Tab-separated table of C-alpha atoms and ligand atoms in Angstrom:
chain	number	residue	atom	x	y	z
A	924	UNK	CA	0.000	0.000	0.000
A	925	UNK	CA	1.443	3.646	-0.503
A	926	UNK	CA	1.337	5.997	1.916
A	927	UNK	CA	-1.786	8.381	0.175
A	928	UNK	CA	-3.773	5.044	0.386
A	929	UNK	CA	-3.104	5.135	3.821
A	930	UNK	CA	-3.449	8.309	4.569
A	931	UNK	CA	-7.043	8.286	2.728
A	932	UNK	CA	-8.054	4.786	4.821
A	933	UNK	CA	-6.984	6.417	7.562
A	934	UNK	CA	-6.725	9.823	8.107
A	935	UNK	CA	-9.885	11.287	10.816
A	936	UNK	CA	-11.999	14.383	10.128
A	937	UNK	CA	-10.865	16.338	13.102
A	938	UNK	CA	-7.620	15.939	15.118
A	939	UNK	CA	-8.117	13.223	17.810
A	940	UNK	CA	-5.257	14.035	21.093
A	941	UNK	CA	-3.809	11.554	23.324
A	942	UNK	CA	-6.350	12.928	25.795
A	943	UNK	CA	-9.440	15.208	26.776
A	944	UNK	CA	-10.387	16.836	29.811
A	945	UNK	CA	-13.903	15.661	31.043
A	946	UNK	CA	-16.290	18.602	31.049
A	947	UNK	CA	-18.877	18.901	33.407
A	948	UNK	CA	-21.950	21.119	31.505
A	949	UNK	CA	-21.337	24.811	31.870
A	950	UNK	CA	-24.636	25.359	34.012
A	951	UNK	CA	-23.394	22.982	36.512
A	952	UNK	CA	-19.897	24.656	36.659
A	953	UNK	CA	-22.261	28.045	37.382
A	954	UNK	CA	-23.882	26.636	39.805
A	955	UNK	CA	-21.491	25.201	41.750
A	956	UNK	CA	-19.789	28.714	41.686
A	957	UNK	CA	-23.139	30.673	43.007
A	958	UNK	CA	-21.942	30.585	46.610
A	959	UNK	CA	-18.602	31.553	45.432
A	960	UNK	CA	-19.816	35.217	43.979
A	961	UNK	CA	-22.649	35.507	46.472
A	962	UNK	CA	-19.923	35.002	49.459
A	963	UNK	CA	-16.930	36.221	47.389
A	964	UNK	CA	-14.515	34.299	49.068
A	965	UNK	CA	-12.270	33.085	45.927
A	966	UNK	CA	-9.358	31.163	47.696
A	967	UNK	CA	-7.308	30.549	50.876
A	968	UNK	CA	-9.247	27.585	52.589
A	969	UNK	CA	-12.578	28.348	51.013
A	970	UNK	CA	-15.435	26.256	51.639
A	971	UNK	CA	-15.522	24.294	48.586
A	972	UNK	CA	-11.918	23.702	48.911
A	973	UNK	CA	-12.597	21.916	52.283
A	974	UNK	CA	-15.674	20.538	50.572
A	975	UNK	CA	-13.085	18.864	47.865
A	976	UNK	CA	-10.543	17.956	50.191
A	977	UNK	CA	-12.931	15.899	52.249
A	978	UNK	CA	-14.252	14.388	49.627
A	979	UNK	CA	-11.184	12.866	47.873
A	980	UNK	CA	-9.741	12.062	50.899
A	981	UNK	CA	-12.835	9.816	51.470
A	982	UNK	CA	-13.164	8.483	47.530
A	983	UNK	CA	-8.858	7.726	47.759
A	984	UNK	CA	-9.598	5.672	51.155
A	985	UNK	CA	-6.524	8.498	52.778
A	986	UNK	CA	-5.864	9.961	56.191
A	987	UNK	CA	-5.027	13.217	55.132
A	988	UNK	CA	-5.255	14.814	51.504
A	989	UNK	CA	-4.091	18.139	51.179
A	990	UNK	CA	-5.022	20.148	47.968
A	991	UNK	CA	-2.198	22.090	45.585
A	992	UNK	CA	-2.151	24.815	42.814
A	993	UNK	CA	-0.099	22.135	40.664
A	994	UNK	CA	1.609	18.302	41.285
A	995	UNK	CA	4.999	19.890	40.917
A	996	UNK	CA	4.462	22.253	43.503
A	997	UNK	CA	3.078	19.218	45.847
A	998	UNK	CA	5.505	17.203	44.964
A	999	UNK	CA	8.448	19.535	45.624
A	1000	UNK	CA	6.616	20.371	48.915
A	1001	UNK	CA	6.275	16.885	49.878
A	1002	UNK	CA	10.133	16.008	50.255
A	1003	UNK	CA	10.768	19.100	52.612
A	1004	UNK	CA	7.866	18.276	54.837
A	1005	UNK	CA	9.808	15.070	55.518
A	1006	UNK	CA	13.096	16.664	56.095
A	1007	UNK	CA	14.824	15.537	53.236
A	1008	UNK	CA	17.285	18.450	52.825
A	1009	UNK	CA	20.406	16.752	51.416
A	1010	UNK	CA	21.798	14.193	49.655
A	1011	UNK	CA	20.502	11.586	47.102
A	1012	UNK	CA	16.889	10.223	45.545
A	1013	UNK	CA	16.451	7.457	43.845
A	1014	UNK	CA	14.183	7.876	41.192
A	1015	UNK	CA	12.981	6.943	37.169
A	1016	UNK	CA	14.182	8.343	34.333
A	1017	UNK	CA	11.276	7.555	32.344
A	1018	UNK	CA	9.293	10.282	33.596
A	1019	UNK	CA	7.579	13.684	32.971
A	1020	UNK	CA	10.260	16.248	33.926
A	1021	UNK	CA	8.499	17.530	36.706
A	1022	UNK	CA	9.537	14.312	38.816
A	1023	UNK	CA	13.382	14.932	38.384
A	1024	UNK	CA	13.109	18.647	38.965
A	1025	UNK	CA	11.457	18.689	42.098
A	1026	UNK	CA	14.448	16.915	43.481
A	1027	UNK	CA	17.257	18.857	41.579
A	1028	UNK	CA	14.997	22.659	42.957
A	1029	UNK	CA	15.255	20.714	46.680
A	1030	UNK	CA	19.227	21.058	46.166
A	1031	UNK	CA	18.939	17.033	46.064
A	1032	UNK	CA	20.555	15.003	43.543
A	1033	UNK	CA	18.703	13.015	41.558
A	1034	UNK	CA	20.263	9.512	41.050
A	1035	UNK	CA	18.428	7.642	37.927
A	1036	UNK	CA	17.651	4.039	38.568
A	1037	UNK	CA	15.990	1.524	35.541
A	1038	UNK	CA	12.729	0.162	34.971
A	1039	UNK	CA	10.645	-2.887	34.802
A	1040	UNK	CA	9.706	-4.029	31.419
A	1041	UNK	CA	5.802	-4.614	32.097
A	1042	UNK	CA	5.285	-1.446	34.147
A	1043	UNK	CA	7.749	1.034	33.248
A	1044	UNK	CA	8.496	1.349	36.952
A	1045	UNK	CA	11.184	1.226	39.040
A	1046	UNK	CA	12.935	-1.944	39.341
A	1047	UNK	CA	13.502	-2.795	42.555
A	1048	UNK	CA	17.116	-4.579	42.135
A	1049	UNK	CA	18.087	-0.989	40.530
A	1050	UNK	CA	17.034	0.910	43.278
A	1051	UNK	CA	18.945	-2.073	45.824
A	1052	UNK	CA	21.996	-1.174	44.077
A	1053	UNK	CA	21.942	2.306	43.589
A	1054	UNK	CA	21.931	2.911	47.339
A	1055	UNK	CA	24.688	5.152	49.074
A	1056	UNK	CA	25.308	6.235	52.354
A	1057	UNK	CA	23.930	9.716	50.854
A	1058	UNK	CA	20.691	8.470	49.518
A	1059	UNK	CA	17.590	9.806	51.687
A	1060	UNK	CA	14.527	8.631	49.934
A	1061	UNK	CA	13.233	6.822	46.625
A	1062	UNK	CA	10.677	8.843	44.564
A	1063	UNK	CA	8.863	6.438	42.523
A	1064	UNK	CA	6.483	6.862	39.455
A	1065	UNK	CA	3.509	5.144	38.866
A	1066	UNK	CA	3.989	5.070	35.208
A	1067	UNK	CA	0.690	5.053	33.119
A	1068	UNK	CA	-1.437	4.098	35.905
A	1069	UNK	CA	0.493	0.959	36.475
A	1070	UNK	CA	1.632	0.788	40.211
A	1071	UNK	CA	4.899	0.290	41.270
A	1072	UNK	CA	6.578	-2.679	43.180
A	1073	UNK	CA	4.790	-0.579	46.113
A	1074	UNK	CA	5.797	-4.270	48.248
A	1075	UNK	CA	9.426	-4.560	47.843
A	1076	UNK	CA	10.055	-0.739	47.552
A	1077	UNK	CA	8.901	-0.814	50.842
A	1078	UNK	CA	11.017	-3.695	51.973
A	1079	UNK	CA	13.896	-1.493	50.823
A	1080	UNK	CA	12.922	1.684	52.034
A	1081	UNK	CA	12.104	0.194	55.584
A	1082	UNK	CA	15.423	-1.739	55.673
A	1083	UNK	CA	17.688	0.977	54.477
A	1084	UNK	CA	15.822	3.453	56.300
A	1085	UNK	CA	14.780	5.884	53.764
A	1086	UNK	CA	11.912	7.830	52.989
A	1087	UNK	CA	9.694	6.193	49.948
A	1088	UNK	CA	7.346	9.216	48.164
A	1089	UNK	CA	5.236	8.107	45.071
A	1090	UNK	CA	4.444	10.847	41.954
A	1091	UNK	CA	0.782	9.066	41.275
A	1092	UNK	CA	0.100	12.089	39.014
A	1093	UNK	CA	-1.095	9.241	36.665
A	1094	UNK	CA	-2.995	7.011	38.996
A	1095	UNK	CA	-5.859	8.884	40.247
A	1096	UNK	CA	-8.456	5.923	41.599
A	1097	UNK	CA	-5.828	3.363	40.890
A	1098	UNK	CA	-6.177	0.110	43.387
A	1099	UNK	CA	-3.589	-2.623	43.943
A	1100	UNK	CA	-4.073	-5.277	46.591
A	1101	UNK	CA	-7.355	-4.331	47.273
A	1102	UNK	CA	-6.172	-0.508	48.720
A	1103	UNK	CA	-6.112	2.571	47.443
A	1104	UNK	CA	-3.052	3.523	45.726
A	1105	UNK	CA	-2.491	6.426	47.415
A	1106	UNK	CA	-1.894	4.187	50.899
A	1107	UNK	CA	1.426	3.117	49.847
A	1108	UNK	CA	4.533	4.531	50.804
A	1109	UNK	CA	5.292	7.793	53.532
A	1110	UNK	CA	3.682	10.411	51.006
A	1111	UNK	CA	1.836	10.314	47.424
A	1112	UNK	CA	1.504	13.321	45.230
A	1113	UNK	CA	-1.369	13.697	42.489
A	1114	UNK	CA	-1.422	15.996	39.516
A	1115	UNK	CA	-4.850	17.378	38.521
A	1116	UNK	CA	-3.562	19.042	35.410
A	1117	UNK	CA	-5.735	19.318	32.276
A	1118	UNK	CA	-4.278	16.236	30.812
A	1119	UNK	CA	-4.998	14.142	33.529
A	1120	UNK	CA	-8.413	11.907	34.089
A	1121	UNK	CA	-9.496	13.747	36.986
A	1122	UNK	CA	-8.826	17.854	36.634
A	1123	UNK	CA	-9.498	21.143	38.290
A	1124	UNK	CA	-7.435	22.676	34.877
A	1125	UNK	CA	-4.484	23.168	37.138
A	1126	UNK	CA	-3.832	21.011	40.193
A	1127	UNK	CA	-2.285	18.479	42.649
A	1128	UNK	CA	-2.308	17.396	46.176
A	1129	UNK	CA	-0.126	15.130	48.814
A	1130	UNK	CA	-1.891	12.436	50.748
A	1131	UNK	CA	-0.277	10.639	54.059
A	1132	UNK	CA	-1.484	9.228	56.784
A	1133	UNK	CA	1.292	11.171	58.522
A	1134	UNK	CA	-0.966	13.631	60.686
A	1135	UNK	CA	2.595	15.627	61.211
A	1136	UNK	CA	3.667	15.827	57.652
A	1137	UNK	CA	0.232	17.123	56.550
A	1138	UNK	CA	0.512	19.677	59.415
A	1139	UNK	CA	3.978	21.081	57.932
A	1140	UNK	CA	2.348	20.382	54.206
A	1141	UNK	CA	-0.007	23.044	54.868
A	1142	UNK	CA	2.000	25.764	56.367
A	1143	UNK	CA	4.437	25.070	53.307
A	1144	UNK	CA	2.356	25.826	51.224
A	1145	UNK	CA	0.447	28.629	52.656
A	1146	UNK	CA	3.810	30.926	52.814
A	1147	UNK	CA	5.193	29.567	56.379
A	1148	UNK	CA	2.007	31.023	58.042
A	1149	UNK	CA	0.493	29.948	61.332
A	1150	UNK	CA	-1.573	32.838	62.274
A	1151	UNK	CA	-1.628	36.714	61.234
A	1152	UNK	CA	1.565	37.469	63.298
A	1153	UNK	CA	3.682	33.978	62.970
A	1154	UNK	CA	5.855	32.913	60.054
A	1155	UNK	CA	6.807	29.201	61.558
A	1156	UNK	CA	9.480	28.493	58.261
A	1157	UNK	CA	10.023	29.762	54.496
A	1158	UNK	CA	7.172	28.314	52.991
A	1159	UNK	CA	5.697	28.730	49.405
A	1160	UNK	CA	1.998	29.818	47.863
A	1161	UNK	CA	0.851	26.425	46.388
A	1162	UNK	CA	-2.707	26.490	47.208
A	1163	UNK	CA	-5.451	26.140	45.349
A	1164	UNK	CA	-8.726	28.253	44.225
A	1165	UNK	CA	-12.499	28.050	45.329
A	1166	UNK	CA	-13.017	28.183	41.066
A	1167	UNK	CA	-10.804	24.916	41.080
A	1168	UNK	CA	-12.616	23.536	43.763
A	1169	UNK	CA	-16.021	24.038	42.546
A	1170	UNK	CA	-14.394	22.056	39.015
A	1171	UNK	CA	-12.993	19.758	41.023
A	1172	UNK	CA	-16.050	18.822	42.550
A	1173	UNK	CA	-18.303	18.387	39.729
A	1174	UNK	CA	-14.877	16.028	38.000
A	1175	UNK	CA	-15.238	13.766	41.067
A	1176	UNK	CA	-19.261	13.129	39.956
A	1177	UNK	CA	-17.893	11.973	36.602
A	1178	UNK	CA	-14.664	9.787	37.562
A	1179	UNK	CA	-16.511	6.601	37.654
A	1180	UNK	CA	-18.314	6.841	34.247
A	1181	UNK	CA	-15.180	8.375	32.779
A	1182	UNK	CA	-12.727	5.316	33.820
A	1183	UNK	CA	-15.279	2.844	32.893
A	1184	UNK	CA	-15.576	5.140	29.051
A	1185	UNK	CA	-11.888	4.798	28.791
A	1186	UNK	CA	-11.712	0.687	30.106
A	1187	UNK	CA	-14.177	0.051	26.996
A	1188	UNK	CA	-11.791	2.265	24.423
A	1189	UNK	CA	-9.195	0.051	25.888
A	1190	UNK	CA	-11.095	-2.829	24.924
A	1191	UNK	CA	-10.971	-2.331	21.824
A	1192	UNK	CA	-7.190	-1.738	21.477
A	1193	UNK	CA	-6.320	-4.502	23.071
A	1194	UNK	CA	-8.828	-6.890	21.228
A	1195	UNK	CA	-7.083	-4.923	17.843
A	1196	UNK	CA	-3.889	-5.190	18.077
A	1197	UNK	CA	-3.043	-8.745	20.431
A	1198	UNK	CA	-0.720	-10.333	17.897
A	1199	UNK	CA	-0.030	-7.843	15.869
A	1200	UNK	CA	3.640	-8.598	14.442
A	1201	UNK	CA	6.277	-6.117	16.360
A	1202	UNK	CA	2.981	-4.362	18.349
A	1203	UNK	CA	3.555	-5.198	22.816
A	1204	UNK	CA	0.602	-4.531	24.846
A	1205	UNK	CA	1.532	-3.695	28.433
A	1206	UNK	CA	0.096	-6.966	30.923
A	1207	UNK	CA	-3.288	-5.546	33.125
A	1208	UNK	CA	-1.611	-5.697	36.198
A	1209	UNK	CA	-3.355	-9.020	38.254
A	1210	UNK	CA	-3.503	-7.335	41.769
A	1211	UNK	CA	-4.642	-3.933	40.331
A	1212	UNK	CA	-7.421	-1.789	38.745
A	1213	UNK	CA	-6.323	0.270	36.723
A	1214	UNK	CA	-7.551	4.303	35.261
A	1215	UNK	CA	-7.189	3.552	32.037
A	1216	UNK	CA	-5.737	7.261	31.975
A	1217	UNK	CA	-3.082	6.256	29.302
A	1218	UNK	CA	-2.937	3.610	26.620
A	1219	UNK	CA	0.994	2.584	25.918
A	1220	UNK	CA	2.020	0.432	23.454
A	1221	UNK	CA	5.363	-0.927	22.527
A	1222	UNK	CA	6.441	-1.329	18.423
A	1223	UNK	CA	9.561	-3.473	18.368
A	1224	UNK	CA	10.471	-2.197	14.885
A	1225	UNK	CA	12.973	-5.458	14.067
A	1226	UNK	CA	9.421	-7.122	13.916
A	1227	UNK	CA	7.409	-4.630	13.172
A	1228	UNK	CA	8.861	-3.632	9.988
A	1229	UNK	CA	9.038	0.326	10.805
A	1230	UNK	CA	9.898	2.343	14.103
A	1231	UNK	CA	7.987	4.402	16.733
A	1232	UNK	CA	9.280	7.651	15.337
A	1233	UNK	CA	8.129	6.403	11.538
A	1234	UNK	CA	4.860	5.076	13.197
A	1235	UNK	CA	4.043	8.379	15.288
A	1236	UNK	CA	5.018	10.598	11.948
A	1237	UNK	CA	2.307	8.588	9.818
A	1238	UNK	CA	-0.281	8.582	12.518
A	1239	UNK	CA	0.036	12.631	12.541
A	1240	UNK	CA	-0.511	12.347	8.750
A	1241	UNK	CA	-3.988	11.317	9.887
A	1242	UNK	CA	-4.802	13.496	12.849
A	1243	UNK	CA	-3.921	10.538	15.470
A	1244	UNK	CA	-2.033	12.999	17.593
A	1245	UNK	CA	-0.415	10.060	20.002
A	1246	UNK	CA	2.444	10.942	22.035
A	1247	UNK	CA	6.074	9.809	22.861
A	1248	UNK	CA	5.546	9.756	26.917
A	1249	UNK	CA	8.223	9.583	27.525
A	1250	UNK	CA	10.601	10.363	25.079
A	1251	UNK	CA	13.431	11.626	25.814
A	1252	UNK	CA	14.440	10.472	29.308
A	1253	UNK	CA	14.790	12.956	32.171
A	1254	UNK	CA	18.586	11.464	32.123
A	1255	UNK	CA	19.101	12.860	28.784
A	1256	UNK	CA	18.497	16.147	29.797
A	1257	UNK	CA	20.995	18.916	29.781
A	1258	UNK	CA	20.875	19.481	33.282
A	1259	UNK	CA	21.277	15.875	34.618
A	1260	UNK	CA	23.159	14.350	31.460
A	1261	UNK	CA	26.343	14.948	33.046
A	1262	UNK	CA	25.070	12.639	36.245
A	1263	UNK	CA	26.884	9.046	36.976
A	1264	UNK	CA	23.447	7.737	37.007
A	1265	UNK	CA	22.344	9.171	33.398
A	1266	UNK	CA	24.956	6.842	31.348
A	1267	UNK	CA	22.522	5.366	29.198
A	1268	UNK	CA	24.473	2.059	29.556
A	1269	UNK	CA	22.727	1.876	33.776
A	1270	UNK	CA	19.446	2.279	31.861
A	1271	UNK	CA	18.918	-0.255	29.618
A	1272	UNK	CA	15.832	-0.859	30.084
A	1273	UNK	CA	14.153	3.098	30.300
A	1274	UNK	CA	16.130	3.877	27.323
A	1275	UNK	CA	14.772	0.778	25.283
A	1276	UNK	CA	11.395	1.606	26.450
A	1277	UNK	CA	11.779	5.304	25.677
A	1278	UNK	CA	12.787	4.531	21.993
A	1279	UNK	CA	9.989	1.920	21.330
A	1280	UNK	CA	6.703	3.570	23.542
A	1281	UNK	CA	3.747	5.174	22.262
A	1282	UNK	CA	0.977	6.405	23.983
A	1283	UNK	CA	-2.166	6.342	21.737
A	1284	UNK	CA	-5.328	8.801	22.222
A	1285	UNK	CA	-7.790	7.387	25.235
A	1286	UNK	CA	-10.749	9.498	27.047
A	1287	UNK	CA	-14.218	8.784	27.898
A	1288	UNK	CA	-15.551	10.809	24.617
A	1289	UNK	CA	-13.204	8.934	22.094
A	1290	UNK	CA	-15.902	6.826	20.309
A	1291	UNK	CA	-15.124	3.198	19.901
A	1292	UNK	CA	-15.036	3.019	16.232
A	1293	UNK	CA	-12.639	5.874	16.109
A	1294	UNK	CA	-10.312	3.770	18.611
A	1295	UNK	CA	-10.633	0.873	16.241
A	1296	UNK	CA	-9.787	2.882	13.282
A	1297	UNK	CA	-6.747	4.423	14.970
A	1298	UNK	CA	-6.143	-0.091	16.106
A	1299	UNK	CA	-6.288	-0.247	12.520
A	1300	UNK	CA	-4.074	2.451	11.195
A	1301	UNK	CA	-1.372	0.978	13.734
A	1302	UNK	CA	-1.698	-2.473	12.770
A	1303	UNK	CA	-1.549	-1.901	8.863
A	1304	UNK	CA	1.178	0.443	8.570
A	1305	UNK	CA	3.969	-1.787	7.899
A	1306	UNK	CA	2.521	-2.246	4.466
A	1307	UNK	CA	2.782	0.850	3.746
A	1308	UNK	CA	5.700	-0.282	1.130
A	1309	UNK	CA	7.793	2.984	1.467
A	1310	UNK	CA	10.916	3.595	2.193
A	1311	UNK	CA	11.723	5.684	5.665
A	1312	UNK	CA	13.073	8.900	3.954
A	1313	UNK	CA	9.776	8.769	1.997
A	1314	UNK	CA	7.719	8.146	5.166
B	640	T4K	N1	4.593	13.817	37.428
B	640	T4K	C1	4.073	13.188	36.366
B	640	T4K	C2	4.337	11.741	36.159
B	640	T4K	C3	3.299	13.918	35.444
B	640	T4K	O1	2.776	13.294	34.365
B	640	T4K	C4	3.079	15.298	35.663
B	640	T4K	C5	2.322	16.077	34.709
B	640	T4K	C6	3.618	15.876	36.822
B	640	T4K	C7	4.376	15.092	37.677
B	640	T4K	C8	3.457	17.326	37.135
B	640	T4K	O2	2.158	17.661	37.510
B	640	T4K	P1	1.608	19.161	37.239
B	640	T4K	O3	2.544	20.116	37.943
B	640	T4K	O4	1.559	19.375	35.757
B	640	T4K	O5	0.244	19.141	37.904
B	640	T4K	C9	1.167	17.408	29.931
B	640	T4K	C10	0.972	18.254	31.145
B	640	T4K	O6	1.382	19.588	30.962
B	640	T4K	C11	1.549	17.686	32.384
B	640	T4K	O7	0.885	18.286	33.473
B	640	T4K	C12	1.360	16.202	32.478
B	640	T4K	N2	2.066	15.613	33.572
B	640	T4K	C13	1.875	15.549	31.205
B	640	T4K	C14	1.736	14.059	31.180
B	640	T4K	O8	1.136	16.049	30.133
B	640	T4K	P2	2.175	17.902	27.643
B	640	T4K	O9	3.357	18.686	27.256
B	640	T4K	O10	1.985	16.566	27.069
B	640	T4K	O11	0.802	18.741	27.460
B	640	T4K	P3	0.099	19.210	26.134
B	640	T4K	O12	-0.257	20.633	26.307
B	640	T4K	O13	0.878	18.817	24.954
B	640	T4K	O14	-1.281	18.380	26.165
B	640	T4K	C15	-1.400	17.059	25.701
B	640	T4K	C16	-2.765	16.907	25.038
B	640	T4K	O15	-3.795	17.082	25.979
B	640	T4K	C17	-3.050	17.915	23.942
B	640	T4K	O16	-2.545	17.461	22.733
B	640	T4K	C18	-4.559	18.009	23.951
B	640	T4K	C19	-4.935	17.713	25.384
B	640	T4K	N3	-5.269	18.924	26.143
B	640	T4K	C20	-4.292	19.650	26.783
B	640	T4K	C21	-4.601	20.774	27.504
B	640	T4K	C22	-3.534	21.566	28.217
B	640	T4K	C23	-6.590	19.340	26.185
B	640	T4K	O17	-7.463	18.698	25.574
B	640	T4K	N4	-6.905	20.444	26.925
B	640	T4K	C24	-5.981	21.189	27.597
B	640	T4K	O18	-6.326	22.157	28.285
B	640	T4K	O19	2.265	17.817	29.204
């Protein structure tokens, strides 16, 4: 087939993104907001900010949930509310950049470990061995939704006495063993950013059961403040607004439906493309439900007969915006390139998965038959009887 043929099978009336923020309907968003202008209180520990806070702490099964302006900020937040002020933590590669730079603006070094192949997480051998007598903590990622080794991290972080934090910025109602994700580890930090499946546009929050850590969580991130007269420590602003509240709150009326929309787009991908020469489907973790927030598929182009790059260019060609999370690797960076831990020779694994990942379009309004077209487009490309350069 040539690539026009293609194209014409293929190619979608409107540009279809890896994701979509769920809307709730603009009169609900008003209502929600009535008390808000009748009341005009618009942030600093608003009502519907409680109102929010309560709630997820209740739907994520957590002690203590504390909400934030952005993940990064929560996240960066998160490691000086447990005192980690020097030295090294462990943490993936294979990442958004946010989870490396939150270390590196703590004055920490960030010490890149490798992943497992089925998760994309941190592999827990790696982490063993890239211990020192400077490390302090591990930061791990819950890549995609799928949760880390949250079992033998633990083991680790108990033994060697460090601090284990988990970026879940991608696992928003994720389960494994039968808990909430979010009960794992000393501290878990959530993004609520437009691109993720629950949103308040921009957003985050920390969760512990740590009644102490939340206590130094909030003055962090309310400037240091105790009352009008004390400044207890150099804190930051990371709070959030009553207007991303009042989203928020309508978002967490949708979750359910939304995950279960996205579970039957991933249906359909996975009944697509199982055995498609050169195409990996990531293993549905057995001991956890998943988002469905992100759909990741491997193309192992020795089999496949083209790359991911090749792939990803041809899928554009037809409005299938997918996306190379994560591509490149945090270690590649300029700013941590020049780490021990960055030699792409220690990462086998992250860089193999960074070369070969893509992450196709998945949210609750993507209709089936669109996801089976894009299943489709995937799956028949290596007859496209081009050569690259033409591609
Ligand atoms: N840790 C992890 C593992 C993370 O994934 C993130 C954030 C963080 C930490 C940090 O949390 P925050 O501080 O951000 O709360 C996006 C987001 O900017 C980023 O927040 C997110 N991860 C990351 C996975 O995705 P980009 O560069 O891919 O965004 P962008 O603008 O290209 O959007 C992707 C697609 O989403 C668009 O093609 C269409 C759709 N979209 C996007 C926006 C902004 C919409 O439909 N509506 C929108 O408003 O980084």
């Amino acid at each position: 087939m040539a690539l026009e043929e293609f194209i014409a099978r293929y190619k979608l009336s409107e540009s279809v993104y890896v994701t979509r923020p769920t809307m709730p309907s603009r009169e609900d968003y008003l209502r929600m907001l009535a008390p808000v202008w009748e009341q005009r209180w618009l942030t600093n520990e608003g009502p519907l900010h409680a109102r929010l806070e309560r709630a997820l702490a209740e739907h994520m099964e957590v002690a203590h949930l504390s909400l934030f302006c952005n993940g990064t900020t929560a996240m960066l937040l998160a490691l000086q509310a447990m005192d980690i002020t020097e030295g090294e933590v462990i943490t993936t590669p294979f990442t958004f950049p946010a989870t490396a730079h939150v270390i590196h603006w703590n004055r920490l070094t960030p010490v890149f470990c490798d992943i497992r192949e089925d998760t994309c997480a941190l592999d827990p051998e790696a982490v063993e061995a890239a211990i020192t007598p400077r490390t302090r903590a591990i930061l791990g990622v819950h890549t995609y939704g799928f949760p880390c080794d949250v079992e033998a991290l633990e083991a680790i972080a108990a033994r060697r006495g460090l601090r284990l934090l988990y970026d879940a910025a991608p696992a928003f109602g994720v389960r494994c063993k039968g808990r909430s994700i979010l009960q794992y580890g000393d501290m878990s930090v959530l993004s609520f950013h437009a691109t993720k499946l629950f949103t308040t546009a921009e957003g985050g929050a920390v969760a512990t059961r740590n009644a102490d850590w939340d206590r130094r969580i909030r003055f962090l991130k309310n400037f240091g403040i105790a009352d009008e007269e004390t400044v207890i420590g150099p804190g930051i602003n990371g709070k959030m607004s009553e207007l991303q509240a009042a989203f928020g709150l309508l978002q967490l009326e949708q979750v359910g439906e939304e995950i279960a929309r996205r579970g039957a787009v991933a249906a359909v991908y996975r009944e697509r493309l199982a055995g498609v020469r050169g195409i990996r489907l990531f293993p549905e973790p057995a001991d956890a439900t998943m988002n469905h927030a992100y759909f990741p598929i491997r193309i192992i182009a020795g089999e496949y007969g083209a790359d991911r790059d090749a792939l990803n260019v041809a899928l554009r060609k037809c409005n299938i915006i997918a996306r190379k999370y994560y591509f490149p690797l945090c270690s590649h960076f300029p700013c941590y390139a020049d780490l021990p831990s960055a030699d792409p020779r220690r990462l086998p694994v992250a860089e193999r998965m960074s070369a070969e990942v893509l992450c196709l379009p998945i949210y609750g309004t993507l209709s089936p038959d669109i996801a089976a077209t894009i299943a489709d487009a995937v799956a028949s490309f290596p007859d496209v009887n081009e050569t690259d350069e033409q591609r």
